Short mmCIF file of C-alpha atoms and ligand atoms in Angstrom, two decimals:
data_model
loop_
_atom_site.label_atom_id
_atom_site.label_comp_id
_atom_site.label_asym_id
_atom_site.label_seq_id
_atom_site.Cartn_x
_atom_site.Cartn_y
_atom_site.Cartn_z
CA MET A 39 -147.58 -138.33 12.84
CA LYS A 40 -150.38 -140.38 14.37
CA GLN A 41 -149.27 -143.73 15.76
CA PHE A 42 -150.30 -146.73 13.69
CA GLN A 43 -150.10 -150.50 13.74
CA TYR A 44 -148.11 -152.44 11.16
CA SER A 45 -148.69 -155.96 9.87
CA ARG A 46 -147.40 -158.19 7.11
CA PRO A 47 -150.04 -160.86 6.49
CA ALA A 48 -148.45 -164.04 5.11
CA THR A 49 -150.71 -164.64 2.12
CA GLN A 50 -152.64 -162.71 -0.53
CA GLN A 51 -155.90 -163.93 1.01
CA ALA A 52 -154.79 -162.75 4.45
CA VAL A 53 -153.95 -159.33 2.95
CA ILE A 54 -157.44 -159.10 1.44
CA ASP A 55 -158.95 -159.99 4.83
CA ALA A 56 -156.79 -157.33 6.52
CA ILE A 57 -157.61 -154.49 4.12
CA ASN A 58 -161.32 -155.03 4.69
CA LYS A 59 -160.95 -153.63 8.22
CA PRO A 60 -161.74 -149.92 8.71
CA GLY A 61 -158.66 -147.69 9.02
CA ALA A 62 -156.38 -150.17 7.22
CA LYS A 63 -154.19 -149.01 4.33
CA ILE A 64 -151.85 -150.92 2.05
CA ILE A 65 -148.18 -149.94 1.98
CA ALA A 66 -145.76 -151.04 -0.74
CA GLY A 67 -143.00 -148.59 -1.80
CA GLY A 68 -144.52 -145.88 0.41
CA THR A 69 -143.15 -143.07 -1.77
CA ASN A 70 -146.41 -141.10 -1.61
CA LEU A 71 -148.22 -142.60 1.39
CA VAL A 72 -145.43 -141.88 3.88
CA ASP A 73 -145.31 -138.22 2.79
CA LEU A 74 -149.08 -137.99 3.24
CA MET A 75 -148.83 -139.52 6.71
CA LYS A 76 -145.95 -137.26 7.80
CA ARG A 77 -147.94 -134.19 6.78
CA GLY A 78 -151.13 -135.36 8.48
CA VAL A 79 -153.07 -135.55 5.21
CA THR A 80 -153.90 -139.17 5.86
CA ALA A 81 -153.75 -141.04 9.15
CA PRO A 82 -154.33 -144.81 8.85
CA ASP A 83 -154.80 -146.92 11.98
CA LYS A 84 -152.98 -149.85 10.43
CA LEU A 85 -150.53 -150.32 7.56
CA ILE A 86 -150.71 -153.63 5.69
CA ASP A 87 -147.32 -154.34 4.12
CA ILE A 88 -147.68 -156.28 0.85
CA ASN A 89 -144.10 -156.13 -0.42
CA HIS A 90 -143.59 -159.90 0.02
CA LEU A 91 -146.56 -160.93 -2.17
CA PRO A 92 -145.69 -162.60 -5.51
CA LEU A 93 -146.88 -159.66 -7.64
CA LYS A 94 -143.63 -158.55 -9.31
CA ASN A 95 -143.88 -160.61 -12.50
CA ILE A 96 -143.65 -159.13 -15.99
CA ALA A 97 -144.69 -161.78 -18.49
CA PRO A 98 -146.56 -162.31 -21.75
CA VAL A 99 -150.17 -163.43 -21.42
CA LYS A 100 -152.62 -164.35 -24.16
CA GLY A 101 -152.95 -161.25 -26.33
CA GLY A 102 -150.81 -158.98 -24.20
CA LEU A 103 -148.31 -158.29 -21.45
CA HIS A 104 -148.97 -158.66 -17.71
CA ILE A 105 -147.15 -156.44 -15.23
CA GLY A 106 -147.52 -157.24 -11.52
CA ALA A 107 -148.63 -154.54 -9.10
CA LEU A 108 -145.40 -154.80 -7.10
CA ALA A 109 -143.05 -154.54 -10.07
CA LEU A 110 -140.83 -151.53 -9.43
CA ASN A 111 -141.09 -148.57 -11.78
CA SER A 112 -137.34 -148.79 -12.48
CA VAL A 113 -137.54 -152.53 -13.27
CA VAL A 114 -140.55 -152.11 -15.59
CA SER A 115 -138.92 -149.22 -17.44
CA GLU A 116 -135.84 -151.36 -18.23
CA ASN A 117 -137.60 -154.69 -18.81
CA LYS A 118 -136.73 -156.14 -22.24
CA LEU A 119 -140.33 -157.11 -23.08
CA VAL A 120 -141.62 -153.67 -22.10
CA VAL A 121 -138.91 -151.84 -24.03
CA ALA A 122 -139.44 -154.00 -27.15
CA GLN A 123 -143.25 -154.28 -27.12
CA GLN A 124 -144.50 -151.26 -25.16
CA PRO A 125 -141.78 -148.58 -25.41
CA LEU A 126 -144.31 -145.83 -24.65
CA LEU A 127 -144.65 -147.23 -21.11
CA SER A 128 -140.89 -147.40 -20.65
CA MET A 129 -140.51 -143.78 -21.79
CA ALA A 130 -143.30 -142.55 -19.51
CA LEU A 131 -141.83 -144.33 -16.49
CA LYS A 132 -138.38 -142.88 -17.12
CA ALA A 133 -139.92 -139.39 -17.28
CA GLY A 134 -141.40 -139.81 -13.81
CA ALA A 135 -139.92 -138.85 -10.43
CA SER A 136 -136.19 -139.55 -9.86
CA PRO A 137 -134.08 -142.74 -10.11
CA GLN A 138 -134.21 -143.19 -6.32
CA LEU A 139 -138.01 -142.93 -6.27
CA ARG A 140 -138.40 -145.23 -9.28
CA ASN A 141 -136.35 -147.82 -7.38
CA MET A 142 -138.93 -147.83 -4.58
CA ALA A 143 -142.23 -147.00 -6.32
CA THR A 144 -144.42 -149.86 -7.53
CA VAL A 145 -146.86 -150.05 -10.43
CA GLY A 146 -149.82 -150.36 -8.06
CA GLY A 147 -148.65 -147.42 -5.96
CA ASN A 148 -148.06 -145.31 -9.06
CA ILE A 149 -151.68 -145.89 -10.11
CA LEU A 150 -152.94 -144.98 -6.62
CA GLN A 151 -150.71 -141.94 -5.99
CA ARG A 152 -152.57 -138.79 -5.04
CA THR A 153 -152.50 -135.31 -6.52
CA ARG A 154 -149.59 -132.99 -5.77
CA CYS A 155 -151.87 -129.92 -5.43
CA ALA A 156 -150.09 -127.80 -2.79
CA TYR A 157 -153.33 -127.06 -0.92
CA PHE A 158 -154.02 -130.78 -0.53
CA TYR A 159 -150.72 -131.18 1.34
CA ASP A 160 -151.13 -128.07 3.52
CA THR A 161 -153.52 -128.96 6.33
CA THR A 162 -153.98 -125.28 7.24
CA MET A 163 -155.63 -124.59 3.85
CA PRO A 164 -159.09 -125.43 2.50
CA CYS A 165 -159.22 -128.49 0.28
CA ASN A 166 -162.31 -130.49 -0.68
CA LYS A 167 -160.20 -133.51 -1.57
CA ARG A 168 -158.58 -133.70 1.88
CA GLU A 169 -161.54 -132.38 3.86
CA PRO A 170 -164.85 -132.51 1.93
CA GLY A 171 -166.85 -129.29 2.25
CA SER A 172 -163.87 -127.13 3.29
CA GLY A 173 -163.54 -125.42 -0.13
CA CYS A 174 -160.88 -125.40 -2.82
CA GLY A 175 -157.81 -123.25 -2.25
CA ALA A 176 -156.67 -123.62 -5.83
CA ILE A 177 -159.76 -122.05 -7.42
CA GLY A 178 -158.86 -118.38 -7.23
CA GLY A 179 -155.46 -119.29 -5.73
CA TYR A 180 -152.23 -120.78 -7.06
CA ASN A 181 -153.35 -123.00 -9.92
CA ARG A 182 -150.49 -123.05 -12.38
CA MET A 183 -150.24 -126.86 -12.29
CA HIS A 184 -153.97 -127.47 -12.39
CA ALA A 185 -156.59 -129.01 -14.69
CA ILE A 186 -157.94 -127.68 -17.96
CA PHE A 187 -160.27 -130.63 -18.62
CA GLY A 188 -162.97 -132.35 -16.57
CA ALA A 189 -162.66 -130.22 -13.43
CA SER A 190 -165.57 -129.22 -11.19
CA ASP A 191 -166.33 -126.27 -8.93
CA LYS A 192 -165.18 -128.51 -6.06
CA CYS A 193 -161.71 -129.44 -7.34
CA ILE A 194 -159.36 -128.62 -10.23
CA ALA A 195 -156.50 -130.94 -9.26
CA VAL A 196 -154.62 -133.16 -11.73
CA HIS A 197 -153.47 -136.75 -11.46
CA PRO A 198 -149.67 -136.64 -11.18
CA SER A 199 -148.64 -139.92 -12.84
CA ASP A 200 -146.70 -140.26 -16.10
CA MET A 201 -147.03 -144.05 -16.20
CA CYS A 202 -150.83 -143.81 -16.12
CA VAL A 203 -150.87 -141.56 -19.18
CA ALA A 204 -149.12 -144.26 -21.18
CA LEU A 205 -151.36 -146.99 -19.75
CA VAL A 206 -154.58 -145.20 -20.69
CA ALA A 207 -153.23 -144.57 -24.20
CA LEU A 208 -152.37 -148.26 -24.53
CA ASP A 209 -155.85 -149.46 -23.47
CA ALA A 210 -154.49 -151.23 -20.40
CA THR A 211 -156.68 -153.09 -17.92
CA VAL A 212 -156.29 -153.05 -14.13
CA ILE A 213 -156.83 -156.43 -12.47
CA VAL A 214 -158.05 -156.35 -8.88
CA GLN A 215 -159.05 -158.97 -6.34
CA SER A 216 -161.36 -158.86 -3.34
CA LYS A 217 -163.36 -161.31 -1.26
CA LYS A 218 -165.89 -161.32 -4.12
CA GLY A 219 -163.30 -162.54 -6.66
CA THR A 220 -161.30 -160.98 -9.48
CA ARG A 221 -162.40 -157.89 -11.41
CA ARG A 222 -160.93 -156.29 -14.56
CA ILE A 223 -161.25 -152.51 -14.88
CA PRO A 224 -160.46 -150.73 -18.16
CA PHE A 225 -157.75 -148.18 -17.37
CA ALA A 226 -159.84 -145.32 -18.76
CA ASP A 227 -162.52 -146.14 -16.15
CA PHE A 228 -160.18 -146.60 -13.20
CA HIS A 229 -159.61 -142.97 -12.18
CA ARG A 230 -162.49 -140.56 -11.55
CA LEU A 231 -163.25 -136.97 -12.41
CA PRO A 232 -163.75 -134.83 -9.27
CA GLY A 233 -167.44 -133.94 -9.70
CA GLU A 234 -169.09 -133.55 -6.29
CA HIS A 235 -166.65 -135.99 -4.65
CA PRO A 236 -163.06 -134.98 -5.24
CA ASP A 237 -162.11 -136.97 -2.13
CA LEU A 238 -162.50 -140.07 -4.33
CA ASP A 239 -159.59 -140.47 -6.76
CA ASN A 240 -160.63 -143.73 -8.40
CA ASN A 241 -163.21 -146.49 -8.66
CA LEU A 242 -161.34 -149.09 -6.63
CA ALA A 243 -163.88 -150.53 -4.19
CA ALA A 244 -163.15 -150.96 -0.49
CA GLY A 245 -161.29 -154.20 0.16
CA GLU A 246 -159.92 -154.52 -3.40
CA LEU A 247 -156.23 -155.27 -3.97
CA ILE A 248 -154.57 -154.37 -7.30
CA LEU A 249 -152.88 -157.50 -8.69
CA GLY A 250 -151.44 -155.91 -11.83
CA VAL A 251 -152.12 -154.42 -15.23
CA GLU A 252 -152.42 -155.98 -18.66
CA ILE A 253 -151.54 -154.20 -21.88
CA PRO A 254 -152.98 -155.65 -25.09
CA ASP A 255 -150.60 -156.37 -27.96
CA ASN A 256 -150.40 -153.57 -30.53
CA ASN A 257 -148.40 -152.36 -33.51
CA PHE A 258 -147.17 -149.11 -31.93
CA ALA A 259 -143.66 -150.16 -30.89
CA LYS A 260 -141.88 -148.42 -33.80
CA ASN A 261 -143.71 -145.10 -33.51
CA SER A 262 -144.25 -144.10 -29.89
CA TYR A 263 -143.12 -141.08 -27.92
CA TYR A 264 -143.71 -139.64 -24.45
CA LEU A 265 -143.09 -135.91 -24.14
CA LYS A 266 -143.18 -134.28 -20.73
CA ILE A 267 -142.95 -130.51 -20.26
CA ARG A 268 -141.94 -129.50 -16.73
CA ASP A 269 -140.21 -126.74 -14.83
CA ARG A 270 -136.90 -128.64 -14.58
CA GLN A 271 -135.34 -131.58 -16.39
CA SER A 272 -135.82 -134.15 -13.62
CA TYR A 273 -137.90 -134.79 -10.51
CA ALA A 274 -140.75 -132.47 -11.42
CA PHE A 275 -144.39 -133.13 -12.20
CA ALA A 276 -145.76 -132.42 -15.64
CA LEU A 277 -147.15 -129.05 -16.59
CA VAL A 278 -148.35 -130.96 -19.64
CA SER A 279 -147.32 -134.37 -20.95
CA VAL A 280 -148.33 -136.30 -24.05
CA ALA A 281 -148.28 -140.02 -24.81
CA ALA A 282 -148.40 -140.55 -28.57
CA SER A 283 -148.41 -143.85 -30.46
CA LEU A 284 -148.94 -144.32 -34.17
CA GLU A 285 -149.25 -147.30 -36.49
CA LEU A 286 -148.07 -146.25 -39.94
CA GLU A 287 -148.60 -147.74 -43.36
CA GLY A 288 -146.12 -145.92 -45.52
CA ASN A 289 -146.87 -142.26 -44.92
CA THR A 290 -150.45 -142.89 -43.79
CA ILE A 291 -151.61 -143.15 -40.18
CA LYS A 292 -153.42 -146.47 -39.81
CA ASN A 293 -154.05 -146.26 -36.08
CA ALA A 294 -153.33 -143.73 -33.31
CA ARG A 295 -153.32 -143.38 -29.55
CA LEU A 296 -153.05 -140.06 -27.73
CA ALA A 297 -153.34 -139.17 -24.06
CA MET A 298 -152.30 -136.26 -21.87
CA GLY A 299 -151.05 -135.82 -18.32
CA GLY A 300 -151.06 -132.72 -16.15
CA VAL A 301 -154.40 -131.58 -17.54
CA ALA A 302 -157.13 -133.47 -15.64
CA HIS A 303 -158.06 -135.36 -12.47
CA LYS A 304 -157.37 -138.53 -14.44
CA PRO A 305 -155.05 -139.46 -17.30
CA TRP A 306 -156.80 -137.80 -20.22
CA ARG A 307 -157.37 -139.81 -23.39
CA LEU A 308 -157.82 -137.74 -26.57
CA VAL A 309 -160.24 -139.92 -28.54
CA GLU A 310 -161.48 -137.24 -30.97
CA ALA A 311 -157.94 -136.20 -31.82
CA GLU A 312 -157.06 -139.86 -32.45
CA LYS A 313 -159.97 -140.11 -34.92
CA ALA A 314 -158.69 -137.01 -36.69
CA LEU A 315 -155.32 -138.68 -37.24
CA ILE A 316 -156.50 -142.02 -38.64
CA GLY A 317 -156.28 -142.25 -42.42
CA LYS A 318 -154.36 -138.97 -42.72
CA PRO A 319 -150.82 -138.46 -44.00
CA VAL A 320 -147.95 -137.92 -41.60
CA SER A 321 -147.46 -134.15 -41.70
CA ALA A 322 -147.19 -131.14 -39.43
CA GLU A 323 -150.57 -129.99 -40.73
CA THR A 324 -152.27 -133.28 -39.74
CA PHE A 325 -150.76 -133.05 -36.27
CA ASN A 326 -151.73 -129.39 -35.82
CA ILE A 327 -155.35 -130.16 -36.70
CA ALA A 328 -155.45 -133.06 -34.22
CA ALA A 329 -153.88 -130.87 -31.53
CA GLN A 330 -156.51 -128.15 -31.99
CA ILE A 331 -159.28 -130.76 -31.77
CA ALA A 332 -157.65 -132.12 -28.59
CA ILE A 333 -157.99 -128.87 -26.67
CA GLN A 334 -161.60 -128.15 -27.57
CA GLY A 335 -163.57 -127.70 -24.36
CA ALA A 336 -160.53 -126.78 -22.27
CA LYS A 337 -161.16 -124.37 -19.40
CA THR A 338 -158.45 -122.49 -17.50
CA TYR A 339 -158.31 -120.81 -14.09
CA GLY A 340 -155.88 -117.88 -14.44
CA GLY A 341 -152.60 -119.38 -13.35
CA ASN A 342 -152.79 -122.17 -15.89
CA ASP A 343 -153.97 -120.10 -18.91
CA PHE A 344 -150.63 -120.85 -20.60
CA LYS A 345 -151.68 -124.50 -20.97
CA LEU A 346 -154.05 -123.50 -23.80
CA LYS A 347 -150.95 -122.88 -25.92
CA LEU A 348 -148.61 -125.37 -24.31
CA ALA A 349 -150.97 -128.36 -24.62
CA PRO A 350 -151.49 -128.29 -28.41
CA ALA A 351 -147.82 -127.43 -29.01
CA THR A 352 -146.80 -130.46 -26.92
CA ILE A 353 -149.22 -132.75 -28.77
CA THR A 354 -147.87 -131.63 -32.15
CA GLU A 355 -144.27 -132.08 -31.01
CA ALA A 356 -144.94 -135.53 -29.52
CA LEU A 357 -146.61 -136.66 -32.76
CA LYS A 358 -143.69 -135.37 -34.82
CA HIS A 359 -141.31 -137.44 -32.69
CA ALA A 360 -143.55 -140.53 -32.73
CA SER A 361 -143.88 -140.41 -36.52
CA GLY A 362 -140.19 -139.73 -37.17
CA LEU A 363 -140.92 -136.34 -38.67
CA VAL A 364 -138.22 -134.91 -36.37
FE1 SF4 B 232 -158.00 -129.57 -2.91
FE2 SF4 B 232 -158.59 -130.21 -5.42
FE3 SF4 B 232 -158.82 -127.72 -4.66
FE4 SF4 B 232 -156.41 -128.80 -4.82
S1 SF4 B 232 -157.76 -128.44 -6.50
S2 SF4 B 232 -157.22 -127.48 -3.19
S3 SF4 B 232 -156.83 -130.93 -4.27
S4 SF4 B 232 -160.00 -129.44 -3.85
#
């Protein structure tokens, strides 16, 4: 591992000053960054430790719930307000990683974690995300875990987070601060598709610090479900995951939120499928129709062909659970 400097600036303002310097990187839980450094995928000159900043709060705000960037994944998943008001987020967090990792990983770090594409982590292999212009090992290679939506001929990686799938479904906002002031980024606009620049995972500008996320109030608490399909029961990334939330009026779907993980370079919101659910009765047929709409436009790469069947089946199953049909 390349040698690096370490600092712990005393204040939030001093942190923002420090991260404006070239070669500086923020460290909080370090559950992804340290792996990347050990493998030589990333090599910062200086780590800026932010663990002491007052960004761990989970509290109601006008019209929603604020969760600080340094709140631990384990703490958020068990928080009484989160469990009562935003159970989808709690379920998604509990589906992620392992208890040990959730005890270290922060909300901000979860948002910023990088893909787990094997070629990205192997510095002997081509990877446009790690080394722009070197090629993509996964296209024509091992791509079982890879994207079926929104990929490009430069990169077919997926975003690995479960938490982010729930946050995009719940219309969360990311709040960031820089020398220019505070900025609010809709969650759906935070992560990027790979396009010509797979090296860029998100739209966070240089020198911006994530302060937290806000989730607007909703009526989904009674009918939410996060379903993650993976190769083993724990500590595995999603082959496909689905965040499903419904607002029901009797047997009719008044409002719906649907998003998928393990299928795109960003958490993938299923807006057309949501529209197909609204106003319809709760039934297996309604859910099957929405699931078929959800996978329109999907493209596979050989190793991940199975996702064309797995994705709609997972959507249908998640909706059955969310609605109480099973
Ligand atoms: Fe790299 Fe993306 Fe290709 Fe994986 S899919 S090898 S991350 S360019």
